[in-house]
Amino acid sequence: FFGVSNTVRTYDTEASEEEADKLAEFLSTLGPSELALIVSRGQWYRHVTHSLAEQLVTCGASKALLDHLDDANHGFESLQNYRLAHAGVCSTDIPDRDATTSIFYTTPSYLGLDTIGSGTTTAPSVFFDVTDSSEQLTLEVDPNIWFTSPIGKEQVFSYSAALTPNVTSFTPDISSTAGGAKVVISGEGFGTSPNVTIAGYVCAYQSSDIGSYRGKSLCEWGTDEDFGVDCTGLGASDTEITCLTNPIDIEDRPILEASLHVQVDGMGYASNSDLFTYADRWSAVTTWGYEDPPQQGDSVAIGETDVVLYNMNSPALHLLVIQGTLIFLDELDLELNASYIMVKGNEDGSRLAKLQVGTEANPFQHRATITLEGNRRILEI
């Protein structure tokens, strides 16, 4: 989130502390003649670092930013509904600004101080608790307070969430690590040439952006039901994008709960809080090196970097070792039978293995049956 003059830059402080530090470094380079307009979106608070919070305060933002840093000295997990809108000069070479009053409001227009969600501040920023992270937050401030050369009073800057592109939904929310999933993204304000990424990988709606798997373009795999790719109907409009996921490099796996970003030129990122997962389906031959899925009595190992979506009833296995992640697909009743099942992360806790049948937030809505088969003389592991 950042704008200065006619230049717009976006920093994904939701994704990493590295992005937060990049924003802090950039703000520190601004001179006394540059006005920074800074606005937050989505889960911007997740990876705010101490250096960024200090730099924002230098730019005139509320010192409450520093007060609310989590114990780990980064992030504001306890402030999930807080929004930041700020206008300021980040240079230390300017004199103290003149006293002024800025107004902020969450209604379509300013309705006065008696309106819930409206108020005034003597700082050129607002760090405000809204009831919904997607709620509009507007800040109006007079830029004349920073500069000796007057700026016309009619040029009052304002930020409105209503002007931000918005993702309302996308489906599916899972793709194979080999890519090839056709994702339909619905929303508004996408323009005609947005940049779509999932976990940093391009979701392609133009042929030039479609990647390759095992030396062949995804679209050259045909339309076979087991391992083909449907490349028809790709494109982008102001309200809908249909794109194709690209293969994921093995060093970047696993990718769970990744962000889907739609970047629009001149408008920044579209707001979106839903997450995406790259997982290989148990039923797919691509998951097993183009061999059939495991058969009766097989031993199966899910590696540390693997995320497998259990989407069929497998014949009874001998041994199932999970060092990565196995997720039950919540679209049908499922059974998993084996003589041994071992879920094994690192002893020091640095890497967790997972057998997931629903979550606390999204309980499994079908029947899941896990059966350990054997007899009293079966050997223990």
JSON list of N, CA and C in Angstrom, two decimals, residues 173-209:
[
{"chain": "A", "resi": 173, "resn": "ASP", "atom": "N", "xyz": [-10.48, -23.45, -5.37]},
{"chain": "A", "resi": 173, "resn": "ASP", "atom": "CA", "xyz": [-9.45, -22.86, -4.52]},
{"chain": "A", "resi": 173, "resn": "ASP", "atom": "C", "xyz": [-8.30, -23.83, -4.29]},
{"chain": "A", "resi": 174, "resn": "ILE", "atom": "N", "xyz": [-8.21, -24.87, -5.15]},
{"chain": "A", "resi": 174, "resn": "ILE", "atom": "CA", "xyz": [-7.15, -25.86, -5.06]},
{"chain": "A", "resi": 174, "resn": "ILE", "atom": "C", "xyz": [-6.64, -26.17, -6.47]},
{"chain": "A", "resi": 175, "resn": "SER", "atom": "N", "xyz": [-5.33, -26.31, -6.61]},
{"chain": "A", "resi": 175, "resn": "SER", "atom": "CA", "xyz": [-4.73, -26.70, -7.88]},
{"chain": "A", "resi": 175, "resn": "SER", "atom": "C", "xyz": [-3.65, -27.74, -7.63]},
{"chain": "A", "resi": 176, "resn": "SER", "atom": "N", "xyz": [-3.44, -28.62, -8.59]},
{"chain": "A", "resi": 176, "resn": "SER", "atom": "CA", "xyz": [-2.30, -29.52, -8.56]},
{"chain": "A", "resi": 176, "resn": "SER", "atom": "C", "xyz": [-1.01, -28.72, -8.64]},
{"chain": "A", "resi": 177, "resn": "THR", "atom": "N", "xyz": [0.07, -29.25, -8.05]},
{"chain": "A", "resi": 177, "resn": "THR", "atom": "CA", "xyz": [1.36, -28.58, -8.16]},
{"chain": "A", "resi": 177, "resn": "THR", "atom": "C", "xyz": [1.88, -28.63, -9.59]},
{"chain": "A", "resi": 178, "resn": "ALA", "atom": "N", "xyz": [1.29, -29.49, -10.43]},
{"chain": "A", "resi": 178, "resn": "ALA", "atom": "CA", "xyz": [1.64, -29.53, -11.85]},
{"chain": "A", "resi": 178, "resn": "ALA", "atom": "C", "xyz": [0.94, -28.42, -12.63]},
{"chain": "A", "resi": 179, "resn": "GLY", "atom": "N", "xyz": [0.06, -27.66, -11.96]},
{"chain": "A", "resi": 179, "resn": "GLY", "atom": "CA", "xyz": [-0.68, -26.60, -12.62]},
{"chain": "A", "resi": 179, "resn": "GLY", "atom": "C", "xyz": [-1.84, -27.16, -13.43]},
{"chain": "A", "resi": 180, "resn": "GLY", "atom": "N", "xyz": [-2.41, -26.31, -14.29]},
{"chain": "A", "resi": 180, "resn": "GLY", "atom": "CA", "xyz": [-3.46, -26.76, -15.18]},
{"chain": "A", "resi": 180, "resn": "GLY", "atom": "C", "xyz": [-4.87, -26.62, -14.65]},
{"chain": "A", "resi": 181, "resn": "ALA", "atom": "N", "xyz": [-5.06, -26.02, -13.47]},
{"chain": "A", "resi": 181, "resn": "ALA", "atom": "CA", "xyz": [-6.41, -25.80, -12.95]},
{"chain": "A", "resi": 181, "resn": "ALA", "atom": "C", "xyz": [-6.96, -24.50, -13.53]},
{"chain": "A", "resi": 182, "resn": "LYS", "atom": "N", "xyz": [-8.17, -24.56, -14.06]},
{"chain": "A", "resi": 182, "resn": "LYS", "atom": "CA", "xyz": [-8.81, -23.35, -14.59]},
{"chain": "A", "resi": 182, "resn": "LYS", "atom": "C", "xyz": [-9.55, -22.65, -13.46]},
{"chain": "A", "resi": 183, "resn": "VAL", "atom": "N", "xyz": [-9.08, -21.44, -13.12]},
{"chain": "A", "resi": 183, "resn": "VAL", "atom": "CA", "xyz": [-9.64, -20.69, -12.00]},
{"chain": "A", "resi": 183, "resn": "VAL", "atom": "C", "xyz": [-10.48, -19.54, -12.54]},
{"chain": "A", "resi": 184, "resn": "VAL", "atom": "N", "xyz": [-11.72, -19.44, -12.06]},
{"chain": "A", "resi": 184, "resn": "VAL", "atom": "CA", "xyz": [-12.63, -18.36, -12.45]},
{"chain": "A", "resi": 184, "resn": "VAL", "atom": "C", "xyz": [-12.72, -17.39, -11.27]},
{"chain": "A", "resi": 185, "resn": "ILE", "atom": "N", "xyz": [-12.31, -16.14, -11.51]},
{"chain": "A", "resi": 185, "resn": "ILE", "atom": "CA", "xyz": [-12.28, -15.10, -10.47]},
{"chain": "A", "resi": 185, "resn": "ILE", "atom": "C", "xyz": [-13.36, -14.08, -10.79]},
{"chain": "A", "resi": 186, "resn": "SER", "atom": "N", "xyz": [-14.26, -13.85, -9.86]},
{"chain": "A", "resi": 186, "resn": "SER", "atom": "CA", "xyz": [-15.34, -12.87, -10.06]},
{"chain": "A", "resi": 186, "resn": "SER", "atom": "C", "xyz": [-15.10, -11.65, -9.17]},
{"chain": "A", "resi": 187, "resn": "GLY", "atom": "N", "xyz": [-15.55, -10.49, -9.64]},
{"chain": "A", "resi": 187, "resn": "GLY", "atom": "CA", "xyz": [-15.39, -9.28, -8.86]},
{"chain": "A", "resi": 187, "resn": "GLY", "atom": "C", "xyz": [-15.68, -8.06, -9.70]},
{"chain": "A", "resi": 188, "resn": "GLU", "atom": "N", "xyz": [-14.99, -6.96, -9.42]},
{"chain": "A", "resi": 188, "resn": "GLU", "atom": "CA", "xyz": [-15.21, -5.72, -10.16]},
{"chain": "A", "resi": 188, "resn": "GLU", "atom": "C", "xyz": [-13.94, -4.88, -10.14]},
{"chain": "A", "resi": 189, "resn": "GLY", "atom": "N", "xyz": [-13.81, -4.06, -11.19]},
{"chain": "A", "resi": 189, "resn": "GLY", "atom": "CA", "xyz": [-12.68, -3.15, -11.27]},
{"chain": "A", "resi": 189, "resn": "GLY", "atom": "C", "xyz": [-11.39, -3.78, -11.74]},
{"chain": "A", "resi": 190, "resn": "PHE", "atom": "N", "xyz": [-11.46, -4.92, -12.46]},
{"chain": "A", "resi": 190, "resn": "PHE", "atom": "CA", "xyz": [-10.25, -5.60, -12.92]},
{"chain": "A", "resi": 190, "resn": "PHE", "atom": "C", "xyz": [-9.62, -4.95, -14.14]},
{"chain": "A", "resi": 191, "resn": "GLY", "atom": "N", "xyz": [-10.36, -4.10, -14.84]},
{"chain": "A", "resi": 191, "resn": "GLY", "atom": "CA", "xyz": [-9.83, -3.56, -16.09]},
{"chain": "A", "resi": 191, "resn": "GLY", "atom": "C", "xyz": [-9.78, -4.63, -17.16]},
{"chain": "A", "resi": 192, "resn": "THR", "atom": "N", "xyz": [-8.88, -4.47, -18.13]},
{"chain": "A", "resi": 192, "resn": "THR", "atom": "CA", "xyz": [-8.78, -5.45, -19.22]},
{"chain": "A", "resi": 192, "resn": "THR", "atom": "C", "xyz": [-7.45, -6.19, -19.24]},
{"chain": "A", "resi": 193, "resn": "SER", "atom": "N", "xyz": [-6.47, -5.75, -18.42]},
{"chain": "A", "resi": 193, "resn": "SER", "atom": "CA", "xyz": [-5.16, -6.42, -18.43]},
{"chain": "A", "resi": 193, "resn": "SER", "atom": "C", "xyz": [-4.59, -6.52, -17.02]},
{"chain": "A", "resi": 194, "resn": "PRO", "atom": "N", "xyz": [-5.31, -7.14, -16.11]},
{"chain": "A", "resi": 194, "resn": "PRO", "atom": "CA", "xyz": [-4.79, -7.29, -14.74]},
{"chain": "A", "resi": 194, "resn": "PRO", "atom": "C", "xyz": [-3.66, -8.30, -14.68]},
{"chain": "A", "resi": 195, "resn": "ASN", "atom": "N", "xyz": [-2.89, -8.22, -13.63]},
{"chain": "A", "resi": 195, "resn": "ASN", "atom": "CA", "xyz": [-1.82, -9.20, -13.37]},
{"chain": "A", "resi": 195, "resn": "ASN", "atom": "C", "xyz": [-2.30, -10.10, -12.23]},
{"chain": "A", "resi": 196, "resn": "VAL", "atom": "N", "xyz": [-2.46, -11.41, -12.51]},
{"chain": "A", "resi": 196, "resn": "VAL", "atom": "CA", "xyz": [-3.00, -12.34, -11.53]},
{"chain": "A", "resi": 196, "resn": "VAL", "atom": "C", "xyz": [-1.90, -13.29, -11.07]},
{"chain": "A", "resi": 197, "resn": "THR", "atom": "N", "xyz": [-1.68, -13.37, -9.77]},
{"chain": "A", "resi": 197, "resn": "THR", "atom": "CA", "xyz": [-0.69, -14.30, -9.22]},
{"chain": "A", "resi": 197, "resn": "THR", "atom": "C", "xyz": [-1.29, -15.06, -8.05]},
{"chain": "A", "resi": 198, "resn": "ILE", "atom": "N", "xyz": [-0.82, -16.29, -7.87]},
{"chain": "A", "resi": 198, "resn": "ILE", "atom": "CA", "xyz": [-1.18, -17.11, -6.72]},
{"chain": "A", "resi": 198, "resn": "ILE", "atom": "C", "xyz": [0.11, -17.60, -6.10]},
{"chain": "A", "resi": 199, "resn": "ALA", "atom": "N", "xyz": [0.35, -17.21, -4.86]},
{"chain": "A", "resi": 199, "resn": "ALA", "atom": "CA", "xyz": [1.62, -17.55, -4.18]},
{"chain": "A", "resi": 199, "resn": "ALA", "atom": "C", "xyz": [2.82, -17.09, -5.01]},
{"chain": "A", "resi": 200, "resn": "GLY", "atom": "N", "xyz": [2.67, -15.99, -5.73]},
{"chain": "A", "resi": 200, "resn": "GLY", "atom": "CA", "xyz": [3.76, -15.45, -6.53]},
{"chain": "A", "resi": 200, "resn": "GLY", "atom": "C", "xyz": [3.88, -16.02, -7.92]},
{"chain": "A", "resi": 201, "resn": "TYR", "atom": "N", "xyz": [3.09, -17.05, -8.26]},
{"chain": "A", "resi": 201, "resn": "TYR", "atom": "CA", "xyz": [3.11, -17.65, -9.59]},
{"chain": "A", "resi": 201, "resn": "TYR", "atom": "C", "xyz": [1.98, -17.08, -10.44]},
{"chain": "A", "resi": 202, "resn": "VAL", "atom": "N", "xyz": [2.29, -16.78, -11.71]},
{"chain": "A", "resi": 202, "resn": "VAL", "atom": "CA", "xyz": [1.29, -16.20, -12.60]},
{"chain": "A", "resi": 202, "resn": "VAL", "atom": "C", "xyz": [0.16, -17.19, -12.85]},
{"chain": "A", "resi": 203, "resn": "CYS", "atom": "N", "xyz": [-1.07, -16.72, -12.71]},
{"chain": "A", "resi": 203, "resn": "CYS", "atom": "CA", "xyz": [-2.24, -17.47, -13.17]},
{"chain": "A", "resi": 203, "resn": "CYS", "atom": "C", "xyz": [-2.55, -16.91, -14.56]},
{"chain": "A", "resi": 204, "resn": "ALA", "atom": "N", "xyz": [-2.35, -17.72, -15.59]},
{"chain": "A", "resi": 204, "resn": "ALA", "atom": "CA", "xyz": [-2.27, -17.23, -16.96]},
{"chain": "A", "resi": 204, "resn": "ALA", "atom": "C", "xyz": [-3.62, -17.19, -17.66]},
{"chain": "A", "resi": 205, "resn": "TYR", "atom": "N", "xyz": [-3.92, -16.03, -18.26]},
{"chain": "A", "resi": 205, "resn": "TYR", "atom": "CA", "xyz": [-5.08, -15.95, -19.14]},
{"chain": "A", "resi": 205, "resn": "TYR", "atom": "C", "xyz": [-4.64, -15.56, -20.56]},
{"chain": "A", "resi": 206, "resn": "GLN", "atom": "N", "xyz": [-3.33, -15.37, -20.74]},
{"chain": "A", "resi": 206, "resn": "GLN", "atom": "CA", "xyz": [-2.74, -15.14, -22.06]},
{"chain": "A", "resi": 206, "resn": "GLN", "atom": "C", "xyz": [-1.79, -16.30, -22.37]},
{"chain": "A", "resi": 207, "resn": "SER", "atom": "N", "xyz": [-1.75, -16.71, -23.64]},
{"chain": "A", "resi": 207, "resn": "SER", "atom": "CA", "xyz": [-0.95, -17.87, -24.02]},
{"chain": "A", "resi": 207, "resn": "SER", "atom": "C", "xyz": [0.53, -17.69, -23.68]},
{"chain": "A", "resi": 208, "resn": "SER", "atom": "N", "xyz": [1.01, -16.45, -23.72]},
{"chain": "A", "resi": 208, "resn": "SER", "atom": "CA", "xyz": [2.43, -16.19, -23.46]},
{"chain": "A", "resi": 208, "resn": "SER", "atom": "C", "xyz": [2.81, -16.46, -22.00]},
{"chain": "A", "resi": 209, "resn": "ASP", "atom": "N", "xyz": [1.82, -16.51, -21.11]},
{"chain": "A", "resi": 209, "resn": "ASP", "atom": "CA", "xyz": [2.10, -16.71, -19.69]},
{"chain": "A", "resi": 209, "resn": "ASP", "atom": "C", "xyz": [1.90, -18.16, -19.25]}
]
